[in-house]
Coordinates of C-alpha atoms and ligand atoms in Angstrom, one line a residue:
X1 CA 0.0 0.0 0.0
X2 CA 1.2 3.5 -0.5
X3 CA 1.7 6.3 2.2
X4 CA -0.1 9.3 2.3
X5 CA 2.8 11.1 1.6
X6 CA 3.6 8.8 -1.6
X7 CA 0.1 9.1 -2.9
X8 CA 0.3 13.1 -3.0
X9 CA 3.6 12.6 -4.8
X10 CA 1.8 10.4 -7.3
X11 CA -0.9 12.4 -8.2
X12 CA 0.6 15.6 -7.9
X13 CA 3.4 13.9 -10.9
X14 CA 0.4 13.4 -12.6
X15 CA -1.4 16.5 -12.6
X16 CA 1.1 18.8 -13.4
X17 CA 3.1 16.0 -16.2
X18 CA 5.8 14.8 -14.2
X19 CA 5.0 11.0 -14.7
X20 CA 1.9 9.1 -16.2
X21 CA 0.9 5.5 -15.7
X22 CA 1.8 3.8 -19.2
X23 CA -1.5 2.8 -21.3
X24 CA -3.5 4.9 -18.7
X25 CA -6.4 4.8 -21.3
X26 CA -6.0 1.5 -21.5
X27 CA -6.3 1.3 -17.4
X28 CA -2.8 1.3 -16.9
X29 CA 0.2 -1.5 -17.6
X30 CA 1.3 -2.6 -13.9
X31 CA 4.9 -1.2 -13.0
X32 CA 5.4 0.3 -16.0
X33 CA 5.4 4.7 -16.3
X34 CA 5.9 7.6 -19.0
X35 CA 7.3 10.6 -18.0
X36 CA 5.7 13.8 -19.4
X37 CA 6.6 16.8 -20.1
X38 CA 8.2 17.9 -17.4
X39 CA 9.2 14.4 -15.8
X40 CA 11.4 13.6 -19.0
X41 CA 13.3 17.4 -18.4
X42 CA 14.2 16.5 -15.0
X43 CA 15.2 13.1 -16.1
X44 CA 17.4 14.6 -18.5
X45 CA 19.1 16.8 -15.7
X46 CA 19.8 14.3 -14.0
X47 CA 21.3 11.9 -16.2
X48 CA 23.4 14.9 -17.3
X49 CA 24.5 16.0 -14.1
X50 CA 25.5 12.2 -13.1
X51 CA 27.4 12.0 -16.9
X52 CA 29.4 15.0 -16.6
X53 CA 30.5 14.3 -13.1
X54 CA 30.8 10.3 -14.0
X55 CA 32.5 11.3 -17.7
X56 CA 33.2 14.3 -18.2
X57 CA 35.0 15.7 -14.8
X58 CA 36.9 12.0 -14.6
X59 CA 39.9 12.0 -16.5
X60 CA 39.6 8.3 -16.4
X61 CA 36.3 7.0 -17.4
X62 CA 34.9 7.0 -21.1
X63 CA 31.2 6.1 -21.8
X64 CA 29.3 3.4 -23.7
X65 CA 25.6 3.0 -25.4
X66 CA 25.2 -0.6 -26.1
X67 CA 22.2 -2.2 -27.4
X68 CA 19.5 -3.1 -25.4
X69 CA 19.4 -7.2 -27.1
X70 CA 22.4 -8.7 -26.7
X71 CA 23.5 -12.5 -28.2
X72 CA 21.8 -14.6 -25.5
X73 CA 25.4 -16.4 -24.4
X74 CA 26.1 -13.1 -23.0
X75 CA 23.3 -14.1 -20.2
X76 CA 24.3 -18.2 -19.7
X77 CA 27.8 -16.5 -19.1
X78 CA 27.0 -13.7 -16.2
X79 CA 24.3 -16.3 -14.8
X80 CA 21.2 -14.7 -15.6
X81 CA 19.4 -17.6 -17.4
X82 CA 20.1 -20.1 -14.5
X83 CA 20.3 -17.9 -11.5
X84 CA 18.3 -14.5 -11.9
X85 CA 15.5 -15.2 -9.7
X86 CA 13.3 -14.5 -7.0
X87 CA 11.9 -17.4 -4.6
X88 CA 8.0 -16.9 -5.4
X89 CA 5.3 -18.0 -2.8
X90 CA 1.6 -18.0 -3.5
X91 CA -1.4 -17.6 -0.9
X92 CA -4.2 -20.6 -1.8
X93 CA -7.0 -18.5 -0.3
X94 CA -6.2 -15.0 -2.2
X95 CA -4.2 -16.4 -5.2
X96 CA -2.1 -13.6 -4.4
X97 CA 1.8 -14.2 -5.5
X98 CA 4.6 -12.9 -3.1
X99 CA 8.4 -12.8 -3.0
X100 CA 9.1 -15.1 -0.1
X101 CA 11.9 -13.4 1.0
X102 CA 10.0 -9.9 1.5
X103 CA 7.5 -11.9 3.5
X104 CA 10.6 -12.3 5.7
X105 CA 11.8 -9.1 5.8
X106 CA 8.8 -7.7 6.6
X107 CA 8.3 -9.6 9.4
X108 CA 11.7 -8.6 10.6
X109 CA 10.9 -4.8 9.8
X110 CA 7.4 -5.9 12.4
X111 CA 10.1 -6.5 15.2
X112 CA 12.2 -3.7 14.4
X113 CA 9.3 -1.4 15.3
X114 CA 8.6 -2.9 18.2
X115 CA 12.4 -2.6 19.2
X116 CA 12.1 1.3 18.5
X117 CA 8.9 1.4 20.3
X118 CA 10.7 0.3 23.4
X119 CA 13.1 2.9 23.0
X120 CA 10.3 5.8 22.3
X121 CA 9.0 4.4 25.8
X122 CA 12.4 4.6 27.6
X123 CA 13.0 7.9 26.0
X124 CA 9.7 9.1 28.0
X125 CA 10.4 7.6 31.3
X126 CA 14.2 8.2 31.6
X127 CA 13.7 12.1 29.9
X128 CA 17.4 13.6 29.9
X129 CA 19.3 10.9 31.2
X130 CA 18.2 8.6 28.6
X131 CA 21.2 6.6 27.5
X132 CA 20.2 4.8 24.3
X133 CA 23.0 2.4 23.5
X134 CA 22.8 1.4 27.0
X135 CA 19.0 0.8 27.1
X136 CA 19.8 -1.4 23.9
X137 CA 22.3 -3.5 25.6
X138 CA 20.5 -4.1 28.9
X139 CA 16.2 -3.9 28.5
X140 CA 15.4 -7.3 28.8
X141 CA 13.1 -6.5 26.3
X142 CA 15.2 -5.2 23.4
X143 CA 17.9 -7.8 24.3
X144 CA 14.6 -10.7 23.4
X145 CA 13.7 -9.1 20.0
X146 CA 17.1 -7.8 18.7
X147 CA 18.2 -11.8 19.3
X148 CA 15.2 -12.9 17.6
X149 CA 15.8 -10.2 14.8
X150 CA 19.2 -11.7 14.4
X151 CA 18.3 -15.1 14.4
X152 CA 15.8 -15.3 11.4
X153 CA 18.1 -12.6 9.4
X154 CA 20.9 -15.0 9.7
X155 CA 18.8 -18.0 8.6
X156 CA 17.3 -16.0 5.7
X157 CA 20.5 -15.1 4.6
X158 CA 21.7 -18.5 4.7
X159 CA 18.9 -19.7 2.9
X160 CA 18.6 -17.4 0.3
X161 CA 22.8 -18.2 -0.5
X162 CA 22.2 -21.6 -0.7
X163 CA 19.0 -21.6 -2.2
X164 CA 17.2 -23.4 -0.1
X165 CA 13.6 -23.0 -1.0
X166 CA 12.4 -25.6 1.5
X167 CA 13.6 -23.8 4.2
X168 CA 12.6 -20.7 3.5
X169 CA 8.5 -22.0 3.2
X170 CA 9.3 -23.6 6.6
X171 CA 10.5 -20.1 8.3
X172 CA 7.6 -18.6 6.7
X173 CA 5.1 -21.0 8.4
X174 CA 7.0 -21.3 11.3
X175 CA 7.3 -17.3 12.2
X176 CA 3.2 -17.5 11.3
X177 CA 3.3 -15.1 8.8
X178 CA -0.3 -14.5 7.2
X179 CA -1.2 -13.2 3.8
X180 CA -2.2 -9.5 4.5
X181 CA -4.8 -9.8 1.7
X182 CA -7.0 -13.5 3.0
X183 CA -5.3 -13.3 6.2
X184 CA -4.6 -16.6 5.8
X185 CA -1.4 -19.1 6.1
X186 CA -2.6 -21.4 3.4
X187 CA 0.8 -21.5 1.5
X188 CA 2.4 -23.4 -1.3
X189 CA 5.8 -24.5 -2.1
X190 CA 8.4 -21.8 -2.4
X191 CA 9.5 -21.8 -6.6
X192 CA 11.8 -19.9 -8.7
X193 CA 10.9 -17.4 -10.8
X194 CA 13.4 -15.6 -13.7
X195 CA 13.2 -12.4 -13.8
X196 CA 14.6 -11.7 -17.6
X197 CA 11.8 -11.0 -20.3
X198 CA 12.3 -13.1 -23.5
X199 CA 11.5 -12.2 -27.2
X200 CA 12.5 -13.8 -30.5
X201 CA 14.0 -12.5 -33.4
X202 CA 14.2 -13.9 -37.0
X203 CA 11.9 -14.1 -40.1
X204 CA 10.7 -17.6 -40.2
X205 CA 10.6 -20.8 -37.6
X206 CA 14.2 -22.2 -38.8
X207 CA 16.5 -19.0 -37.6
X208 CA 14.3 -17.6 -34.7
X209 CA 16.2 -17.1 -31.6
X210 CA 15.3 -15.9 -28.1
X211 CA 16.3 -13.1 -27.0
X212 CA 16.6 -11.7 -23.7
X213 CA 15.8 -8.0 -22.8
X214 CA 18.5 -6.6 -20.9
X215 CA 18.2 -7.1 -17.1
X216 CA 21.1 -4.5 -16.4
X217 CA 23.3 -2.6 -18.6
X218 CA 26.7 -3.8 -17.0
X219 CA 27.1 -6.6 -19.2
X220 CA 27.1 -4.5 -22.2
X221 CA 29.7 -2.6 -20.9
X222 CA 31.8 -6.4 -20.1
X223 CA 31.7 -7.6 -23.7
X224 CA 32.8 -3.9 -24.9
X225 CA 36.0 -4.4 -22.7
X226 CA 38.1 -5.4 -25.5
X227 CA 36.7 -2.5 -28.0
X228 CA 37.6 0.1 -25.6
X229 CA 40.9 -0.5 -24.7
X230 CA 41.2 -1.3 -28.3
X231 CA 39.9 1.9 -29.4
X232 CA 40.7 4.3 -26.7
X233 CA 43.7 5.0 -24.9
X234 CA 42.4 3.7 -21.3
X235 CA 45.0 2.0 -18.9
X236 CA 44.0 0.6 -15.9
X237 CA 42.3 1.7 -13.5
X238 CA 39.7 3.2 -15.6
X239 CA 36.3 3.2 -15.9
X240 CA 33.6 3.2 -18.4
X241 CA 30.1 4.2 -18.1
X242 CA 26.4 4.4 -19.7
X243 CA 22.8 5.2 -19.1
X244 CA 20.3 2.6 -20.6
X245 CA 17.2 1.0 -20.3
X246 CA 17.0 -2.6 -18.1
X247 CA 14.3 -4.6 -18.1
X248 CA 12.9 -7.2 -14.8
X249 CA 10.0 -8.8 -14.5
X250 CA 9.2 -7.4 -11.1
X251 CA 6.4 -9.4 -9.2
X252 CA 6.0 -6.8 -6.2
X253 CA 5.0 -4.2 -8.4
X254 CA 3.8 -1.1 -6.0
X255 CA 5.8 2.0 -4.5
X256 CA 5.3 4.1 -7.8
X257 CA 8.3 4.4 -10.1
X258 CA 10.3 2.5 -7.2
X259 CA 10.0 -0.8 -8.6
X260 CA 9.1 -1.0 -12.5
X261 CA 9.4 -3.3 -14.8
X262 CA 11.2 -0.8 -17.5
X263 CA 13.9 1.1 -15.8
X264 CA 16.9 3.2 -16.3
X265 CA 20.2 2.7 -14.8
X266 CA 23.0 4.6 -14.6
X267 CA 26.2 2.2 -14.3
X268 CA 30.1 2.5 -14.4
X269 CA 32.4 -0.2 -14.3
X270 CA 35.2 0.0 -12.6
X271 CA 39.0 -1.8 -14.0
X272 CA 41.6 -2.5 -11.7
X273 CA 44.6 -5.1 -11.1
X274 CA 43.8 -7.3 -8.8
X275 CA 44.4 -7.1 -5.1
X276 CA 43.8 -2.9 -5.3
X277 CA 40.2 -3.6 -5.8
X278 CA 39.1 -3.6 -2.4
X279 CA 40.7 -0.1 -2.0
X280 CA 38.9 1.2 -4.6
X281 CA 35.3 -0.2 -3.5
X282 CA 36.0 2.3 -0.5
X283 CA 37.0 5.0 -3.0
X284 CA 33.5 4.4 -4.5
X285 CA 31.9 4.3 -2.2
X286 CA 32.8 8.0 -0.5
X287 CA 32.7 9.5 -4.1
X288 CA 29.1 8.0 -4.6
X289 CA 28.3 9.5 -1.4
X290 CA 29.6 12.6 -2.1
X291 CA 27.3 12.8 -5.3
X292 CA 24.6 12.4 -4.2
X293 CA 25.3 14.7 -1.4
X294 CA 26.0 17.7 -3.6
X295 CA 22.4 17.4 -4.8
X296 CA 21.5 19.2 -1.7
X297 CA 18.6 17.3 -0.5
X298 CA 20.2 16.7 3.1
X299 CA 22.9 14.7 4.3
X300 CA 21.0 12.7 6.5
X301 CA 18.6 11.7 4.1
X302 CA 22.0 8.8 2.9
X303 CA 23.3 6.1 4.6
X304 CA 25.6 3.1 3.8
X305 CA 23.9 -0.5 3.9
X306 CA 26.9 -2.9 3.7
X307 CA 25.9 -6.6 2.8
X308 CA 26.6 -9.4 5.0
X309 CA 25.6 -12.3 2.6
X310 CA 27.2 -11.4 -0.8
X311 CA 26.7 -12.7 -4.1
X312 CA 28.5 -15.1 -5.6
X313 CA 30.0 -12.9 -7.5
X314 CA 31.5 -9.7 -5.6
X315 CA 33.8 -9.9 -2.7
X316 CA 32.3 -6.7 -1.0
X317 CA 29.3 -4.9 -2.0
X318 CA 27.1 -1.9 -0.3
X319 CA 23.8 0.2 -0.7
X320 CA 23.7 3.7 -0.7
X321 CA 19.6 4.0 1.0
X322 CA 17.8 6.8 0.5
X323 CA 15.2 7.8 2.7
X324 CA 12.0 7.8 0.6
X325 CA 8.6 8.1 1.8
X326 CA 8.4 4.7 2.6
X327 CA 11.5 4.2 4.6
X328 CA 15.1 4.1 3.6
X329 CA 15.5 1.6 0.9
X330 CA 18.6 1.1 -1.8
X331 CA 19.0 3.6 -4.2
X332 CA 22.3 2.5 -5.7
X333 CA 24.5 -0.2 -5.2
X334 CA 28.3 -0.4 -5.2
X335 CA 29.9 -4.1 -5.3
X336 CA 33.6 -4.8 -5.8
X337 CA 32.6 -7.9 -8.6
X338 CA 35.7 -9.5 -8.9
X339 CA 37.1 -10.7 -12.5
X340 CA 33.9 -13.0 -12.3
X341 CA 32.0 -11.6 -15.4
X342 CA 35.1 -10.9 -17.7
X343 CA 36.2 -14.3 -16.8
X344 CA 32.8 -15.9 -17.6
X345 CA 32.6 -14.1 -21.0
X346 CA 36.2 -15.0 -21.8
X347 CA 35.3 -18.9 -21.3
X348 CA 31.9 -18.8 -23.1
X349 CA 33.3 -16.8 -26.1
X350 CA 36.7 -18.7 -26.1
X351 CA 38.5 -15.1 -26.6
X352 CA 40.9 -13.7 -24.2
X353 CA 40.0 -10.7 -22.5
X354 CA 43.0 -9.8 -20.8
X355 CA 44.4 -6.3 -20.1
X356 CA 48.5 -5.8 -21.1
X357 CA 50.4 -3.8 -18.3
X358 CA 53.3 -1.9 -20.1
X359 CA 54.9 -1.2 -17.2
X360 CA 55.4 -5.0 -15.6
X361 CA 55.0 -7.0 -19.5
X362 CA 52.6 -8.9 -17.5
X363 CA 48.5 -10.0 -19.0
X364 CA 45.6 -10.1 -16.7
X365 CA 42.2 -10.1 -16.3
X366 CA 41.1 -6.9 -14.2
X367 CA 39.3 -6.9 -11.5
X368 CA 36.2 -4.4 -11.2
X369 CA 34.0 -2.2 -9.2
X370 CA 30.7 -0.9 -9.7
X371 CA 29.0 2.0 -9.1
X372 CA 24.9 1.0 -10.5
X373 CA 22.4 3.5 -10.0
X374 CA 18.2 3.7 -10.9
X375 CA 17.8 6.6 -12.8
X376 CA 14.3 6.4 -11.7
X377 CA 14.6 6.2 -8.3
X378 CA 16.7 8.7 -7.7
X379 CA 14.1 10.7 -9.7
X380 CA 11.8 10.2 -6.8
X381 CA 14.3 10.7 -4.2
X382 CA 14.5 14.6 -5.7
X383 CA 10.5 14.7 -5.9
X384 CA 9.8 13.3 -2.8
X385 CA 12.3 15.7 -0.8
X386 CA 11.0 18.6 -2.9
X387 CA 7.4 18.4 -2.4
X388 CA 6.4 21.1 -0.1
X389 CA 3.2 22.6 1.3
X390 CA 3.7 25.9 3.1
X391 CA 0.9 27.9 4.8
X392 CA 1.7 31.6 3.9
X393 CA 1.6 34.9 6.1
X394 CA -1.5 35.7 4.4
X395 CA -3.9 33.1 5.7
X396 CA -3.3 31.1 1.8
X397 CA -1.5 28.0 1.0
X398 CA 1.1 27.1 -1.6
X399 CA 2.0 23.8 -3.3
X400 CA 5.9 23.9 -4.3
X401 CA 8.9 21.3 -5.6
X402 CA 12.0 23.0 -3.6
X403 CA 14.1 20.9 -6.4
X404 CA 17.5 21.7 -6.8
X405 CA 17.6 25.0 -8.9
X406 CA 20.5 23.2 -11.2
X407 CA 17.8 20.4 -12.3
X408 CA 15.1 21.6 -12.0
X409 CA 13.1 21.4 -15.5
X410 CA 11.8 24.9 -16.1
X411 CA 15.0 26.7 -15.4
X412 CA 13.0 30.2 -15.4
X413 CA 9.2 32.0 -15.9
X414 CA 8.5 35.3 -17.8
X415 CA 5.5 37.0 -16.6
X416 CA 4.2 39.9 -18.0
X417 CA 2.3 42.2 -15.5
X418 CA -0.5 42.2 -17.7
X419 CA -1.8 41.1 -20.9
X420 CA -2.0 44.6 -22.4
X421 CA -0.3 47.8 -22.9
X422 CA 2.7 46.1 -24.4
X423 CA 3.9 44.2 -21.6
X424 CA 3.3 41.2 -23.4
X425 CA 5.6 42.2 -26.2
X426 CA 8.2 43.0 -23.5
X427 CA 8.5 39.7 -22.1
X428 CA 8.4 38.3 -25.8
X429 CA 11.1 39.9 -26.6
X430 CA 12.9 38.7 -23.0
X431 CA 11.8 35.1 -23.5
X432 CA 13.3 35.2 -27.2
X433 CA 16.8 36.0 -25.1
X434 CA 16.8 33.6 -23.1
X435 CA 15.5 30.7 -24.4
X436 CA 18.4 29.9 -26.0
X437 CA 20.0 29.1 -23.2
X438 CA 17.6 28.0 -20.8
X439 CA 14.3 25.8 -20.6
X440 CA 11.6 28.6 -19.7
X441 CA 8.1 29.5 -20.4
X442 CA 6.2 32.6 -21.3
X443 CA 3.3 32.6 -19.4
X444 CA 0.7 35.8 -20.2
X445 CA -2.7 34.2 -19.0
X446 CA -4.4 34.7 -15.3
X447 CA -3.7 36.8 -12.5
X448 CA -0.1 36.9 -11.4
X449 CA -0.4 35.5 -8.6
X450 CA -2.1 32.5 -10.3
X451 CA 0.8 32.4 -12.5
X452 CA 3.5 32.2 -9.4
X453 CA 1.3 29.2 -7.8
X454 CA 1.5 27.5 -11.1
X455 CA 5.2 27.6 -11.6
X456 CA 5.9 26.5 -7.5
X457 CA 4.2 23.9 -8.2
X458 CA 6.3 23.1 -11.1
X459 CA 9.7 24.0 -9.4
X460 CA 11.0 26.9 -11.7
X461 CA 13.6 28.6 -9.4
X462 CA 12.8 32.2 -10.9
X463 CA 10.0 34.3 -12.2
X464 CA 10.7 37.6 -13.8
X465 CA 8.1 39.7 -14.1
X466 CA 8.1 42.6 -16.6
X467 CA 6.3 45.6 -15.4
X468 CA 5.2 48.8 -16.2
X469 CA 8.7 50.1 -15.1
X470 CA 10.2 47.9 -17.3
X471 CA 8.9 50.1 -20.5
X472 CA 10.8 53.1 -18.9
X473 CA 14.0 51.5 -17.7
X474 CA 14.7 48.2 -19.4
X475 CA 14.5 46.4 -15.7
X476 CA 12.7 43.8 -14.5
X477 CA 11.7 41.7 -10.9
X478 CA 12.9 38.5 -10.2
X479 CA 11.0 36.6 -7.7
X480 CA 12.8 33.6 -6.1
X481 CA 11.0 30.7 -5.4
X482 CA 11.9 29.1 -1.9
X483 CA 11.3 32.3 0.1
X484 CA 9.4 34.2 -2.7
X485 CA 12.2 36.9 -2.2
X486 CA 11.9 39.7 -5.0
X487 CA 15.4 41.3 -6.8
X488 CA 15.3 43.9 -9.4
X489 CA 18.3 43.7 -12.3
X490 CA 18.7 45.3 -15.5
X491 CA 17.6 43.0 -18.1
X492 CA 20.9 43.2 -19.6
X493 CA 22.3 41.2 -16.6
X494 CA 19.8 38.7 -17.2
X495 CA 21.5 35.7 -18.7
X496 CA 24.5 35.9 -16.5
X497 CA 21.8 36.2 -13.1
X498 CA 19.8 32.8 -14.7
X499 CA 23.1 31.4 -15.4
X500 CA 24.8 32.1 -11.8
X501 CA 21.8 30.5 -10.0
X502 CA 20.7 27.5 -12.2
X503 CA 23.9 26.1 -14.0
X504 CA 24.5 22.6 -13.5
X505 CA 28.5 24.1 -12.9
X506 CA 27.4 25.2 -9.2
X507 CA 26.6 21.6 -8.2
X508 CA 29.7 19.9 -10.2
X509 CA 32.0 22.3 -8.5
X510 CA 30.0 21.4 -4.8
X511 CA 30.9 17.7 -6.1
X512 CA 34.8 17.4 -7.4
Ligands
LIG601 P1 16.3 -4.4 -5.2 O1 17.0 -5.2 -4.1 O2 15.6 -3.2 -4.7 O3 15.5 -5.3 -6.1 P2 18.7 -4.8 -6.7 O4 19.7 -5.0 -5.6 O5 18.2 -6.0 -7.4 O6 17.5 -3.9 -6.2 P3 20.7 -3.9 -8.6 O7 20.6 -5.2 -9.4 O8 21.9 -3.7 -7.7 O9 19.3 -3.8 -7.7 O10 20.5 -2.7 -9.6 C1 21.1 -1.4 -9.4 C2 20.1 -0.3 -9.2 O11 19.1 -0.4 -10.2 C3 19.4 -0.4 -7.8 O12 20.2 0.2 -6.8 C4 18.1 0.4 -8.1 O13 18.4 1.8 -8.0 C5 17.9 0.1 -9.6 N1 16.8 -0.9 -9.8 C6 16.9 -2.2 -9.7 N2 15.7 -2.8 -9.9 C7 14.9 -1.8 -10.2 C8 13.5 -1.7 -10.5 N3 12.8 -2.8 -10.7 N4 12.9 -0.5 -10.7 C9 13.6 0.6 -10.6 N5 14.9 0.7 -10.3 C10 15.6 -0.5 -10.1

């Protein structure tokens, strides 16, 4: 179910063109969304602001845009086709499918809140002298659930590493856990489910081959390897990056754009000799950090969720969690992966892919780290921290996105005072400046004030309004939209004021 706050997020993205439901008209495709108008312009932002500082401001990382199919070996060799799945359990009573593993982990979120309710309650009796850690290590009743938590983590971890699907139906019926739809415990087996999307391509029945939609766009990046040491001059460490479209067939399909089916990641992957690789998982991980930080939408909005059961794959591996309106989830993840994947791909392709180190004469496969981001939801990360409702001085209310003035998709609004007297041509002739250079809007029609509420609620950082004044002495207002502050400059200055508050430069200098 979605929170209150996620539900006014939802339909405010819809009402003013931030993101639709795809095939609305159709009632809706599950999981899947459009961005309108203005959702695909701060989508944009973004993935420019995360390319420049990825690409651009490294010296050492190129980028990549590979093809979305890729020849279906690629996906025996990283382990997709046998081991990209989810353990799927389904309620007889409500014929309602679940990932068994969530079932779990939302029981163990169940006694987490307890844990902190025992803590609220301490808080009130001990007032002042309330010593938190030590209320954790001694309350008897703390101590009972925190060992409990531990206990069915650790067995769910082990579980889920060894793939023991047996087990995991039994610590679903033995921890009692009911279907929140029937209410019942009438469970089947736990089964496997692959999470890839297949298609075929070919003409007739002879040549037709399946195909796999892309489940993540590092594997594109693997099979390049070759190409772009070949065709660049890249020496290790260096990294190469891409934005692209990966596709899951997601069966908890809620939380808005949180979990889709369609996504966007943004990925780089990392190349280093072995044995430095751990050191530069650390690197990563501070620098990702330090991103996402420069967006400005508070510090303690991040934190670090290190895994304790690892894939088979990576030797370390972490989440950066954002805290979204329904709790702090993953919002990128940053796993040192070994030389697993090259080394796969070099023994299903029978080609060497081996890196040549000028300095020692010796070959080896690198080792790398990666840095794998959802485009999407770090798209709601900025909208949920930027919606804002703010009761004003005079008795009225105001709807606003507080995003980031760098991102934010309307850059700037020119408002005319009035729709006569040649006011109107005035801020023609000002939009016709600056629209090269910025996304903005003319906007003639309604009351002003009707016009401000209309770009708050949009997030454009600045309004100039052209005024009767502005006839005489070739000036205008600017009104600033987080405290509604008003500035009057020479219209001359214009581009250079726009420029200095909204350039995508302020936040890549924060960042490097
Ligand atoms: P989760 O545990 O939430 O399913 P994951 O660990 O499978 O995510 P990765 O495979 O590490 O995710 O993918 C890297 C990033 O891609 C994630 O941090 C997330 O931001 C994004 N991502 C993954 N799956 C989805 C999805 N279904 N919808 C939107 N973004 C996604």
């Amino acid at each position: 179910m979605e929170n209150d706050s996620l539900k006014k997020i939802i339909s405010h993205c819809k009402a003013f063109g931030f993101v639709f439901q795809s095939s609305e008209i159709y009632d809706g495709l599950s999981a899947v969304y459009d961005y309108g108008p203005l959702g695909s312009e701060l989508k944009n932002n973004l993935k420019s602001y995360w390319w420049k500082a990825m690409v651009h401001l490294e010296q050492n990382i190129v980028g990549l845009d590979s093809a979305i199919f890729m020849d279906p070996k690629t996906w025996e060799a990283s382990g997709h086709v046998d081991a990209f799945n989810d353990p799927l359990i389904d309620n007889k009573d409500s014929k309602k499918r679940y990932r068994a593993d969530v079932l779990v982990e939302e029981y163990l979120l169940k006694i987490e809140s307890k844990i902190n309710k025992e803590i609220s309650k301490g808080k009130k009796r001990f007032g002042d002298s309330f010593d938190e850690n030590e209320f954790k290590s001694t309350n008897p009743r703390v101590l009972k659930y925190s060992k409990k938590h531990q206990e069915i983590s650790n067995r769910l971890g082990e579980m889920l590493s060894s793939n023991d699907l047996k087990g995991l139906a039994e610590l679903i019926n033995e921890l009692e856990i009911n279907d929140p739809v029937s209410g019942t415990s009438n469970w089947t087996d736990v089964k496997q489910f692959n999470l890839m999307f297949s298609t075929e391509v070919g003409s007739n029945t002879e040549n037709t081959k399946k195909l796999y939609l892309r489940p993540e766009t590092a594997q594109g990046i693997f099979v390049n390897f070759l190409n772009v040491i070949n065709s660049t001059r890249s020496k290790i460490p260096f990294g190469i990056a891409q934005i692209g479209k990966a596709f899951r067939n997601e069966i908890i399909a809620r939380q808005f754009i949180f979990r889709m089916r369609e996504f966007e990641q943004m990925e780089m992957q990392f190349f280093v000799q072995p044995g430095t690789e751990l050191e530069w998982y650390d690197k990563w991980k501070e620098q990702r950090l330090k991103w996402h930080k420069s967006l400005g939408l508070g510090n303690d909005l991040y934190r670090f969720h290190d895994h304790k059961n690892l894939a088979h794959y990576a030797n370390a591996a972490c989440d950066i969690e954002f805290k979204f309106p329904m709790g702090f989830k993953e919002l990128e993840g940053i796993h040192s992966r070994t030389d697993f994947d090259l080394i796969k791909h070099q023994e299903k392709s029978k080609k060497k892919i081996l890196y040549f180190d000028q300095k020692s004469g010796e070959s080896y496969v690198p080792y790398v780290v990666e840095t794998s981001i959802g485009l999407d939801r770090l798209f709601l990360s900025v909208l949920a921290t930027s919606y804002k409702e703010e009761a004003l001085a005079d008795g009225s209310n105001r709807t606003f996105l507080k995003i980031p003035f760098e991102i934010a998709p309307v850059k700037c609004a020119v408002l005319p005072l009035n729709a006569k007297d040649g006011l109107p041509e005035k801020a023609k002739d000002i939009f016709d400046i600056i629209r090269f250079k910025f996304n903005c809007q003319l906007d003639i029609k309604d009351s002003i004030g009707k016009r401000y509420r209309r770009q708050d609620a949009i997030g454009t950082p600045l309004c100039v309004t052209v005024d009767y004044d502005s006839l005489k002495d070739n000036s205008v207002t600017v009104r600033n939209r987080d405290d509604m502050s008003q500035e009057r400059i020479s219209i001359d200055n214009i581009i250079s004021f726009i420029d200095d508050r909204t350039s995508i430069i302020n936040l890549l200098k924060n960042f490097s």
